[in-house]
Structures are given as C-alpha cells and as structure tokens.
Amino acid sequence: SSGINAEYGGRQHLLHETIFSELISFLTMPGNMIVRRSTARLLRNLSFDTKTHAMLLEHLPLIVYPLVGGEEIEEEEMDKLPIDLQYLPEDKRREPDLQTRVLLSDTLFQLGGTYSVRERFREENYYVLLKNYDQWEEDMDARERIQNVIYLIVQDDGEVDLRKEGEFPEGIEEGKDELVVVKREDERENKDEKVIGNAGS
C-alpha cells in the first residue's frame, strides 16, 4: 500500500507543469541514448493512467517529434500540422534507438484510447507523419506498434477491434471476436466502455 501511494505521489509530482516540461525535453537530448530511452519509458508508463492524458496531450508534438523525418510533405498537408512539426529540415533524423521508438509508439497508442486524443491526431494531421514513419521503419515489431496507432486514427470511433493490437481488456480472451465500442466522452458520461460479443451471441 505504501508503495502504491509513493508511486501515485511520484506521478503527481511529475505532472507538475514545470517539472514535466523539463523532463520531456530530455526526449531529444543529443548524444545520450540512455536518457532518451528512459524518458520514453517514463512517458509510456505515465500513459497507462488516463488521468495523465490531458498533460501528455499538451506536449504531443514533442512526443511525436523523434519519430518524424525530413520527408517532403505537400503544403496543404503541412499547414494542418502543429507548428512545431512544420517545415522541418530535409536532413531531420529520426530517433536512432529502436527501443525508444517502440516506447513512443506504445505511448501514442495508450493515448489513443482517449477520444479527445484521437480527435487531436486527426485534426492536426498526425496520420501523415506516422505513415511516413511506418514506411521508413524496418523493424517489423516496431512497424506493427505504429500501425496500431494509425489504425486508431483512421478507424471509425464506433468500433475498435482489439485483436488488431493483440492486447485484450479484462474479461476478454484471445481468439474471441469481441469488439470494444468506443464512445465519445460526452456520451459515455464516465461509464466504462461497453464490451460486446459476436453479433450472433
């Protein structure tokens, strides 16, 4: 119990805006892969708690930045992107550490479980950047992780098939055809998302 309380207190401390802003800047620290990876792991761990999503969302461009390269993007598509991710130099390099890239993809996937984040992904055209990263990535596991995020962006919010990402909520067993119904937050009224079975069950 004391360990849980200490962990919660530590999380609340990290979510103080000043501390968090300094922390997330370590994500792009040049020449120190261990620091970048550790920062990405911390972000991934924070993302498991939906109470952190509002804070993480404020720093979404910084979380995505390491996954972005210098590919040419049409001006119409570019103008929809967040300012911090527009018109990056052609020689912009992605994060070279595979584990860091995977951790960031996992963070984005966890964030994508929140409706307001999926809306932000769509409104600010993150699809284009993540699709470019998917096409660049050579590791198949890493590609699958980012494709899970892309799936959340392009999928209609009515039904999201959890089999896509291979992780199942409590009460759902692998091999079943259950879907999760993802509803708008204002419709959900703080109720848990409903889990439905096969249409014929």
PDB file of C-alpha atoms in Angstrom:
ATOM      1  CA  SER A   1       0.000   0.000   0.000  1.00  0.00           C
ATOM      2  CA  SER A   2       2.776   2.410   0.896  1.00  0.00           C
ATOM      3  CA  GLY A   3       4.483   1.523  -2.381  1.00  0.00           C
ATOM      4  CA  ILE A   4       1.324   2.316  -4.336  1.00  0.00           C
ATOM      5  CA  ASN A   5       0.910   5.628  -2.518  1.00  0.00           C
ATOM      6  CA  ALA A   6       4.534   6.535  -3.153  1.00  0.00           C
ATOM      7  CA  GLU A   7       4.124   5.709  -6.837  1.00  0.00           C
ATOM      8  CA  TYR A   8       0.979   7.848  -7.044  1.00  0.00           C
ATOM      9  CA  GLY A   9       2.696  10.716  -5.256  1.00  0.00           C
ATOM     10  CA  GLY A  10       5.657  10.481  -7.594  1.00  0.00           C
ATOM     11  CA  ARG A  11       3.362  10.559 -10.612  1.00  0.00           C
ATOM     12  CA  GLN A  12       1.561  13.638  -9.313  1.00  0.00           C
ATOM     13  CA  HIS A  13       4.925  15.301  -8.744  1.00  0.00           C
ATOM     14  CA  LEU A  14       5.994  14.568 -12.316  1.00  0.00           C
ATOM     15  CA  LEU A  15       2.769  16.021 -13.665  1.00  0.00           C
ATOM     16  CA  HIS A  16       3.585  19.452 -12.304  1.00  0.00           C
ATOM     17  CA  GLU A  17       3.882  21.525 -15.487  1.00  0.00           C
ATOM     18  CA  THR A  18       7.358  22.923 -14.836  1.00  0.00           C
ATOM     19  CA  ILE A  19       8.845  19.564 -13.913  1.00  0.00           C
ATOM     20  CA  PHE A  20       7.131  17.761 -16.765  1.00  0.00           C
ATOM     21  CA  SER A  21       8.251  20.312 -19.368  1.00  0.00           C
ATOM     22  CA  GLU A  22      11.853  19.891 -18.260  1.00  0.00           C
ATOM     23  CA  LEU A  23      11.516  16.132 -18.201  1.00  0.00           C
ATOM     24  CA  ILE A  24      10.090  15.807 -21.691  1.00  0.00           C
ATOM     25  CA  SER A  25      12.898  17.953 -23.107  1.00  0.00           C
ATOM     26  CA  PHE A  26      15.213  15.017 -22.330  1.00  0.00           C
ATOM     27  CA  LEU A  27      13.436  13.113 -25.105  1.00  0.00           C
ATOM     28  CA  THR A  28      15.546  14.917 -27.686  1.00  0.00           C
ATOM     29  CA  MET A  29      18.796  15.159 -25.727  1.00  0.00           C
ATOM     30  CA  PRO A  30      21.584  14.655 -28.291  1.00  0.00           C
ATOM     31  CA  GLY A  31      24.293  12.118 -27.636  1.00  0.00           C
ATOM     32  CA  ASN A  32      22.620  10.360 -24.717  1.00  0.00           C
ATOM     33  CA  MET A  33      20.523   7.425 -25.876  1.00  0.00           C
ATOM     34  CA  ILE A  34      20.032   6.082 -22.326  1.00  0.00           C
ATOM     35  CA  VAL A  35      18.431   9.330 -21.161  1.00  0.00           C
ATOM     36  CA  ARG A  36      16.176   9.480 -24.219  1.00  0.00           C
ATOM     37  CA  ARG A  37      15.114   5.857 -23.795  1.00  0.00           C
ATOM     38  CA  SER A  38      14.478   6.288 -20.069  1.00  0.00           C
ATOM     39  CA  THR A  39      12.372   9.383 -20.756  1.00  0.00           C
ATOM     40  CA  ALA A  40      10.344   7.498 -23.378  1.00  0.00           C
ATOM     41  CA  ARG A  41       9.819   4.634 -20.935  1.00  0.00           C
ATOM     42  CA  LEU A  42       8.582   7.049 -18.279  1.00  0.00           C
ATOM     43  CA  LEU A  43       6.151   8.630 -20.756  1.00  0.00           C
ATOM     44  CA  ARG A  44       4.882   5.189 -21.724  1.00  0.00           C
ATOM     45  CA  ASN A  45       4.330   4.294 -18.070  1.00  0.00           C
ATOM     46  CA  LEU A  46       2.519   7.564 -17.409  1.00  0.00           C
ATOM     47  CA  SER A  47       0.267   6.968 -20.412  1.00  0.00           C
ATOM     48  CA  PHE A  48      -1.227   3.869 -18.783  1.00  0.00           C
ATOM     49  CA  ASP A  49      -3.088   6.237 -16.422  1.00  0.00           C
ATOM     50  CA  THR A  50      -5.781   8.137 -18.307  1.00  0.00           C
ATOM     51  CA  LYS A  51      -5.549  10.940 -15.725  1.00  0.00           C
ATOM     52  CA  THR A  52      -2.209  11.878 -17.298  1.00  0.00           C
ATOM     53  CA  HIS A  53      -3.547  12.142 -20.848  1.00  0.00           C
ATOM     54  CA  ALA A  54      -4.505  15.821 -20.652  1.00  0.00           C
ATOM     55  CA  MET A  55      -0.971  16.768 -19.633  1.00  0.00           C
ATOM     56  CA  LEU A  56       0.642  14.474 -22.188  1.00  0.00           C
ATOM     57  CA  LEU A  57      -1.643  15.865 -24.881  1.00  0.00           C
ATOM     58  CA  GLU A  58      -0.266  19.362 -24.288  1.00  0.00           C
ATOM     59  CA  HIS A  59       3.158  18.023 -25.280  1.00  0.00           C
ATOM     60  CA  LEU A  60       2.034  15.781 -28.140  1.00  0.00           C
ATOM     61  CA  PRO A  61       4.290  17.397 -30.784  1.00  0.00           C
ATOM     62  CA  LEU A  62       7.345  16.732 -28.596  1.00  0.00           C
ATOM     63  CA  ILE A  63       6.329  13.104 -28.114  1.00  0.00           C
ATOM     64  CA  VAL A  64       5.931  12.606 -31.863  1.00  0.00           C
ATOM     65  CA  TYR A  65       8.982  14.662 -32.887  1.00  0.00           C
ATOM     66  CA  PRO A  66      11.550  11.819 -32.511  1.00  0.00           C
ATOM     67  CA  LEU A  67       9.517   9.688 -34.936  1.00  0.00           C
ATOM     68  CA  VAL A  68       9.453  12.386 -37.619  1.00  0.00           C
ATOM     69  CA  GLY A  69      11.910  12.508 -40.508  1.00  0.00           C
ATOM     70  CA  GLY A  70      12.595  15.021 -43.241  1.00  0.00           C
ATOM     71  CA  GLU A  71      10.273  13.641 -45.903  1.00  0.00           C
ATOM     72  CA  GLU A  72       8.688  16.125 -48.263  1.00  0.00           C
ATOM     73  CA  ILE A  73       5.073  16.858 -47.370  1.00  0.00           C
ATOM     74  CA  GLU A  74       2.617  18.704 -49.576  1.00  0.00           C
ATOM     75  CA  GLU A  75       1.978  22.238 -48.384  1.00  0.00           C
ATOM     76  CA  GLU A  76      -1.742  21.636 -47.896  1.00  0.00           C
ATOM     77  CA  GLU A  77      -0.952  18.700 -45.597  1.00  0.00           C
ATOM     78  CA  MET A  78       1.879  20.609 -43.896  1.00  0.00           C
ATOM     79  CA  ASP A  79      -0.358  23.511 -42.903  1.00  0.00           C
ATOM     80  CA  LYS A  80      -2.578  21.181 -40.865  1.00  0.00           C
ATOM     81  CA  LEU A  81       0.334  20.000 -38.715  1.00  0.00           C
ATOM     82  CA  PRO A  82       1.222  21.552 -35.344  1.00  0.00           C
ATOM     83  CA  ILE A  83       3.603  24.492 -35.801  1.00  0.00           C
ATOM     84  CA  ASP A  84       6.447  22.652 -34.066  1.00  0.00           C
ATOM     85  CA  LEU A  85       6.271  19.865 -36.650  1.00  0.00           C
ATOM     86  CA  GLN A  86       6.005  22.005 -39.774  1.00  0.00           C
ATOM     87  CA  TYR A  87       8.805  22.577 -42.287  1.00  0.00           C
ATOM     88  CA  LEU A  88      11.439  20.509 -40.549  1.00  0.00           C
ATOM     89  CA  PRO A  89      14.806  20.374 -42.358  1.00  0.00           C
ATOM     90  CA  GLU A  90      15.280  17.731 -45.039  1.00  0.00           C
ATOM     91  CA  ASP A  91      18.124  16.187 -43.032  1.00  0.00           C
ATOM     92  CA  LYS A  92      15.967  15.787 -39.894  1.00  0.00           C
ATOM     93  CA  ARG A  93      16.888  12.395 -38.428  1.00  0.00           C
ATOM     94  CA  ARG A  94      14.547  10.115 -36.566  1.00  0.00           C
ATOM     95  CA  GLU A  95      15.411   8.692 -33.165  1.00  0.00           C
ATOM     96  CA  PRO A  96      18.113   6.091 -33.932  1.00  0.00           C
ATOM     97  CA  ASP A  97      17.313   3.861 -30.937  1.00  0.00           C
ATOM     98  CA  LEU A  98      14.747   1.189 -31.756  1.00  0.00           C
ATOM     99  CA  GLN A  99      13.577   0.701 -28.172  1.00  0.00           C
ATOM    100  CA  THR A 100      12.903   4.418 -27.794  1.00  0.00           C
ATOM    101  CA  ARG A 101      10.859   4.450 -30.991  1.00  0.00           C
ATOM    102  CA  VAL A 102       8.809   1.471 -29.799  1.00  0.00           C
ATOM    103  CA  LEU A 103       8.192   3.077 -26.397  1.00  0.00           C
ATOM    104  CA  LEU A 104       6.976   6.269 -28.061  1.00  0.00           C
ATOM    105  CA  SER A 105       4.663   4.308 -30.348  1.00  0.00           C
ATOM    106  CA  ASP A 106       3.262   2.495 -27.325  1.00  0.00           C
ATOM    107  CA  THR A 107       2.731   5.849 -25.595  1.00  0.00           C
ATOM    108  CA  LEU A 108       0.787   7.158 -28.587  1.00  0.00           C
ATOM    109  CA  PHE A 109      -1.302   4.004 -28.653  1.00  0.00           C
ATOM    110  CA  GLN A 110      -2.229   4.331 -24.985  1.00  0.00           C
ATOM    111  CA  LEU A 111      -3.091   7.996 -25.515  1.00  0.00           C
ATOM    112  CA  GLY A 112      -5.243   6.996 -28.480  1.00  0.00           C
ATOM    113  CA  GLY A 113      -7.572   5.204 -26.101  1.00  0.00           C
ATOM    114  CA  THR A 114      -8.919   8.653 -25.168  1.00  0.00           C
ATOM    115  CA  TYR A 115     -11.394  10.175 -27.609  1.00  0.00           C
ATOM    116  CA  SER A 116     -10.056  13.734 -27.333  1.00  0.00           C
ATOM    117  CA  VAL A 117      -6.583  12.470 -28.247  1.00  0.00           C
ATOM    118  CA  ARG A 118      -7.853  10.615 -31.316  1.00  0.00           C
ATOM    119  CA  GLU A 119      -9.577  13.812 -32.368  1.00  0.00           C
ATOM    120  CA  ARG A 120      -6.318  15.721 -31.947  1.00  0.00           C
ATOM    121  CA  PHE A 121      -4.490  13.103 -34.006  1.00  0.00           C
ATOM    122  CA  ARG A 122      -6.984  13.657 -36.810  1.00  0.00           C
ATOM    123  CA  GLU A 123      -7.378  17.430 -36.633  1.00  0.00           C
ATOM    124  CA  GLU A 124      -3.625  18.059 -36.615  1.00  0.00           C
ATOM    125  CA  ASN A 125      -2.865  15.564 -39.371  1.00  0.00           C
ATOM    126  CA  TYR A 126      -0.586  13.279 -37.356  1.00  0.00           C
ATOM    127  CA  TYR A 127      -1.570  10.497 -39.742  1.00  0.00           C
ATOM    128  CA  VAL A 128       0.789  11.857 -42.407  1.00  0.00           C
ATOM    129  CA  LEU A 129       3.787  11.900 -40.060  1.00  0.00           C
ATOM    130  CA  LEU A 130       3.085   8.486 -38.579  1.00  0.00           C
ATOM    131  CA  LYS A 131       2.507   6.948 -42.006  1.00  0.00           C
ATOM    132  CA  ASN A 132       5.878   8.283 -43.168  1.00  0.00           C
ATOM    133  CA  TYR A 133       7.482   6.780 -40.085  1.00  0.00           C
ATOM    134  CA  ASP A 134       5.759   3.439 -40.727  1.00  0.00           C
ATOM    135  CA  GLN A 135       7.146   3.373 -44.270  1.00  0.00           C
ATOM    136  CA  TRP A 136      10.642   4.248 -43.002  1.00  0.00           C
ATOM    137  CA  GLU A 137      10.755   1.761 -40.111  1.00  0.00           C
ATOM    138  CA  GLU A 138      12.486  -1.537 -40.921  1.00  0.00           C
ATOM    139  CA  ASP A 139      11.795  -3.461 -37.702  1.00  0.00           C
ATOM    140  CA  MET A 140       8.567  -5.440 -38.106  1.00  0.00           C
ATOM    141  CA  ASP A 141       7.566  -5.288 -34.435  1.00  0.00           C
ATOM    142  CA  ALA A 142       8.085  -1.523 -34.362  1.00  0.00           C
ATOM    143  CA  ARG A 143       6.051  -1.189 -37.551  1.00  0.00           C
ATOM    144  CA  GLU A 144       3.208  -3.144 -36.002  1.00  0.00           C
ATOM    145  CA  ARG A 145       3.237  -0.827 -32.971  1.00  0.00           C
ATOM    146  CA  ILE A 146       2.913   2.331 -35.049  1.00  0.00           C
ATOM    147  CA  GLN A 147       0.355   0.709 -37.339  1.00  0.00           C
ATOM    148  CA  ASN A 148      -1.790   0.150 -34.245  1.00  0.00           C
ATOM    149  CA  VAL A 149      -1.737   3.909 -33.672  1.00  0.00           C
ATOM    150  CA  ILE A 150      -2.568   4.635 -37.306  1.00  0.00           C
ATOM    151  CA  TYR A 151      -5.429   2.157 -37.028  1.00  0.00           C
ATOM    152  CA  LEU A 152      -6.910   4.160 -34.143  1.00  0.00           C
ATOM    153  CA  ILE A 153      -6.707   7.341 -36.220  1.00  0.00           C
ATOM    154  CA  VAL A 154      -8.356   6.020 -39.378  1.00  0.00           C
ATOM    155  CA  GLN A 155     -10.860   3.684 -37.705  1.00  0.00           C
ATOM    156  CA  ASP A 156     -14.372   4.933 -37.107  1.00  0.00           C
ATOM    157  CA  ASP A 157     -14.922   5.601 -33.402  1.00  0.00           C
ATOM    158  CA  GLY A 158     -17.938   3.304 -33.392  1.00  0.00           C
ATOM    159  CA  GLU A 159     -15.984   0.075 -33.148  1.00  0.00           C
ATOM    160  CA  VAL A 160     -12.322  -0.602 -32.499  1.00  0.00           C
ATOM    161  CA  ASP A 161     -11.225  -4.201 -32.866  1.00  0.00           C
ATOM    162  CA  LEU A 162      -8.852  -5.039 -30.030  1.00  0.00           C
ATOM    163  CA  ARG A 163      -7.492  -8.034 -31.895  1.00  0.00           C
ATOM    164  CA  LYS A 164      -5.527  -5.583 -34.021  1.00  0.00           C
ATOM    165  CA  GLU A 165      -3.105  -4.761 -31.216  1.00  0.00           C
ATOM    166  CA  GLY A 166      -3.052  -8.140 -29.548  1.00  0.00           C
ATOM    167  CA  GLU A 167      -3.915  -6.924 -26.059  1.00  0.00           C
ATOM    168  CA  PHE A 168      -7.247  -7.689 -24.509  1.00  0.00           C
ATOM    169  CA  PRO A 169      -9.109  -5.962 -21.695  1.00  0.00           C
ATOM    170  CA  GLU A 170     -10.089  -7.832 -18.581  1.00  0.00           C
ATOM    171  CA  GLY A 171     -12.757 -10.420 -19.327  1.00  0.00           C
ATOM    172  CA  ILE A 172     -11.864 -10.872 -22.981  1.00  0.00           C
ATOM    173  CA  GLU A 173      -9.957 -13.938 -24.073  1.00  0.00           C
ATOM    174  CA  GLU A 174      -7.763 -14.277 -27.136  1.00  0.00           C
ATOM    175  CA  GLY A 175      -9.459 -15.934 -30.062  1.00  0.00           C
ATOM    176  CA  LYS A 176     -12.887 -14.459 -29.380  1.00  0.00           C
ATOM    177  CA  ASP A 177     -14.409 -11.928 -31.758  1.00  0.00           C
ATOM    178  CA  GLU A 178     -15.296  -9.268 -29.235  1.00  0.00           C
ATOM    179  CA  LEU A 179     -15.125  -5.614 -30.128  1.00  0.00           C
ATOM    180  CA  VAL A 180     -14.869  -2.624 -27.889  1.00  0.00           C
ATOM    181  CA  VAL A 181     -17.371   0.141 -28.520  1.00  0.00           C
ATOM    182  CA  VAL A 182     -15.527   3.431 -28.204  1.00  0.00           C
ATOM    183  CA  LYS A 183     -17.942   6.250 -27.482  1.00  0.00           C
ATOM    184  CA  ARG A 184     -17.448   9.957 -27.311  1.00  0.00           C
ATOM    185  CA  GLU A 185     -16.526  11.070 -23.817  1.00  0.00           C
ATOM    186  CA  ASP A 186     -19.574  13.308 -23.583  1.00  0.00           C
ATOM    187  CA  GLU A 187     -21.809  10.374 -24.466  1.00  0.00           C
ATOM    188  CA  ARG A 188     -20.089   7.950 -22.147  1.00  0.00           C
ATOM    189  CA  GLU A 189     -20.767  10.045 -19.041  1.00  0.00           C
ATOM    190  CA  ASN A 190     -17.860   8.466 -17.220  1.00  0.00           C
ATOM    191  CA  LYS A 191     -19.239   4.953 -17.718  1.00  0.00           C
ATOM    192  CA  ASP A 192     -16.872   2.178 -18.696  1.00  0.00           C
ATOM    193  CA  GLU A 193     -16.714   1.424 -22.400  1.00  0.00           C
ATOM    194  CA  LYS A 194     -19.100  -1.381 -23.258  1.00  0.00           C
ATOM    195  CA  VAL A 195     -17.695  -4.629 -24.451  1.00  0.00           C
ATOM    196  CA  ILE A 196     -19.824  -6.521 -26.926  1.00  0.00           C
ATOM    197  CA  GLY A 197     -19.521 -10.032 -28.190  1.00  0.00           C
ATOM    198  CA  ASN A 198     -20.251 -11.567 -31.559  1.00  0.00           C
ATOM    199  CA  ALA A 199     -23.294 -10.176 -33.247  1.00  0.00           C
ATOM    200  CA  GLY A 200     -24.803 -13.619 -33.139  1.00  0.00           C
ATOM    201  CA  SER A 201     -24.095 -14.292 -29.452  1.00  0.00           C
TER     202      SER A 201
END
